[in-house]
Amino acid sequence: MAFDSTQQALRAEMLLEYAEIENDMCPTPKQITAGCALSLEFPQEEYERVKQIIAEERVEIRGIFFKKGDQYVNMEA
């Protein structure tokens, strides 16, 4: 999940931890254009729960991306 601001990245991290969804803060891959250098990784099987939390809490994100081969695909597009 990529963000436009560090504040939103940290907020999302806190919300996912509160929901007991495993996540890792990492550098945003260079293939993903975002305003923030931080991204969150989480298990793909948690995608629907993460989407719900992000929507309910109105977290501003650039997108949720999954890696397919060497490319990142925006699941929100």
Short mmCIF file of C-alpha atoms in Angstrom, two decimals:
data_model
loop_
_atom_site.label_atom_id
_atom_site.label_comp_id
_atom_site.label_asym_id
_atom_site.label_seq_id
_atom_site.Cartn_x
_atom_site.Cartn_y
_atom_site.Cartn_z
CA MET A 1 0.00 0.00 0.00
CA ALA A 2 1.50 3.33 -1.05
CA PHE A 3 0.77 6.77 0.36
CA ASP A 4 1.11 10.45 -0.47
CA SER A 5 2.17 11.38 3.07
CA THR A 6 4.18 9.89 5.90
CA GLN A 7 1.40 10.81 8.33
CA GLN A 8 -1.08 8.58 6.47
CA ALA A 9 1.45 5.74 6.26
CA LEU A 10 2.02 5.81 10.02
CA ARG A 11 -1.72 6.05 10.67
CA ALA A 12 -2.42 3.02 8.46
CA GLU A 13 0.34 1.06 10.19
CA MET A 14 -1.22 1.78 13.58
CA LEU A 15 -4.72 0.83 12.39
CA LEU A 16 -3.55 -2.47 10.90
CA GLU A 17 -1.59 -3.32 14.05
CA TYR A 18 -4.68 -2.54 16.13
CA ALA A 19 -6.67 -4.94 13.90
CA GLU A 20 -3.91 -7.54 14.40
CA ILE A 21 -3.03 -7.60 10.71
CA GLU A 22 0.64 -8.34 10.19
CA ASN A 23 2.35 -5.52 8.30
CA ASP A 24 5.81 -4.19 7.54
CA MET A 25 6.82 -0.62 6.80
CA CYS A 26 9.21 -0.56 3.86
CA PRO A 27 10.55 1.85 1.22
CA THR A 28 8.13 2.51 -1.63
CA PRO A 29 9.34 0.56 -4.71
CA LYS A 30 10.71 2.86 -7.39
CA GLN A 31 8.18 1.47 -9.90
CA ILE A 32 5.34 2.97 -7.85
CA THR A 33 4.84 6.74 -8.10
CA ALA A 34 3.87 8.10 -4.70
CA GLY A 35 4.42 11.25 -2.69
CA CYS A 36 5.78 9.29 0.28
CA ALA A 37 8.87 7.13 0.52
CA LEU A 38 7.11 4.71 2.88
CA SER A 39 4.80 1.84 2.01
CA LEU A 40 3.15 -0.94 3.99
CA GLU A 41 3.33 -4.61 3.10
CA PHE A 42 0.65 -6.95 4.37
CA PRO A 43 -0.45 -10.52 3.56
CA GLN A 44 -2.51 -10.75 0.37
CA GLU A 45 -5.18 -12.79 2.15
CA GLU A 46 -5.90 -9.71 4.32
CA TYR A 47 -6.66 -7.52 1.28
CA GLU A 48 -10.43 -7.24 1.88
CA ARG A 49 -10.02 -6.47 5.60
CA VAL A 50 -7.34 -3.87 4.87
CA LYS A 51 -9.53 -2.24 2.21
CA GLN A 52 -12.42 -2.07 4.67
CA ILE A 53 -10.29 -0.53 7.45
CA ILE A 54 -8.78 2.05 5.07
CA ALA A 55 -12.25 3.05 3.82
CA GLU A 56 -13.90 3.18 7.26
CA GLU A 57 -11.07 5.20 8.78
CA ARG A 58 -10.71 7.41 5.68
CA VAL A 59 -6.97 6.82 5.32
CA GLU A 60 -5.65 8.60 2.23
CA ILE A 61 -3.67 6.18 0.09
CA ARG A 62 -2.07 6.30 -3.35
CA GLY A 63 -3.11 2.69 -3.99
CA ILE A 64 -2.81 -0.93 -3.00
CA PHE A 65 -0.37 -2.76 -5.23
CA PHE A 66 0.47 -6.43 -5.72
CA LYS A 67 3.67 -7.58 -7.34
CA LYS A 68 3.22 -9.67 -10.48
CA GLY A 69 6.55 -10.68 -11.90
CA ASP A 70 8.64 -7.51 -12.12
CA GLN A 71 5.61 -5.20 -12.21
CA TYR A 72 3.34 -3.71 -9.54
CA VAL A 73 -0.38 -3.75 -10.33
CA ASN A 74 -2.71 -1.27 -8.65
CA MET A 75 -5.62 -3.26 -7.27
CA GLU A 76 -7.69 -0.07 -6.99
CA ALA A 77 -7.41 0.88 -10.67
#
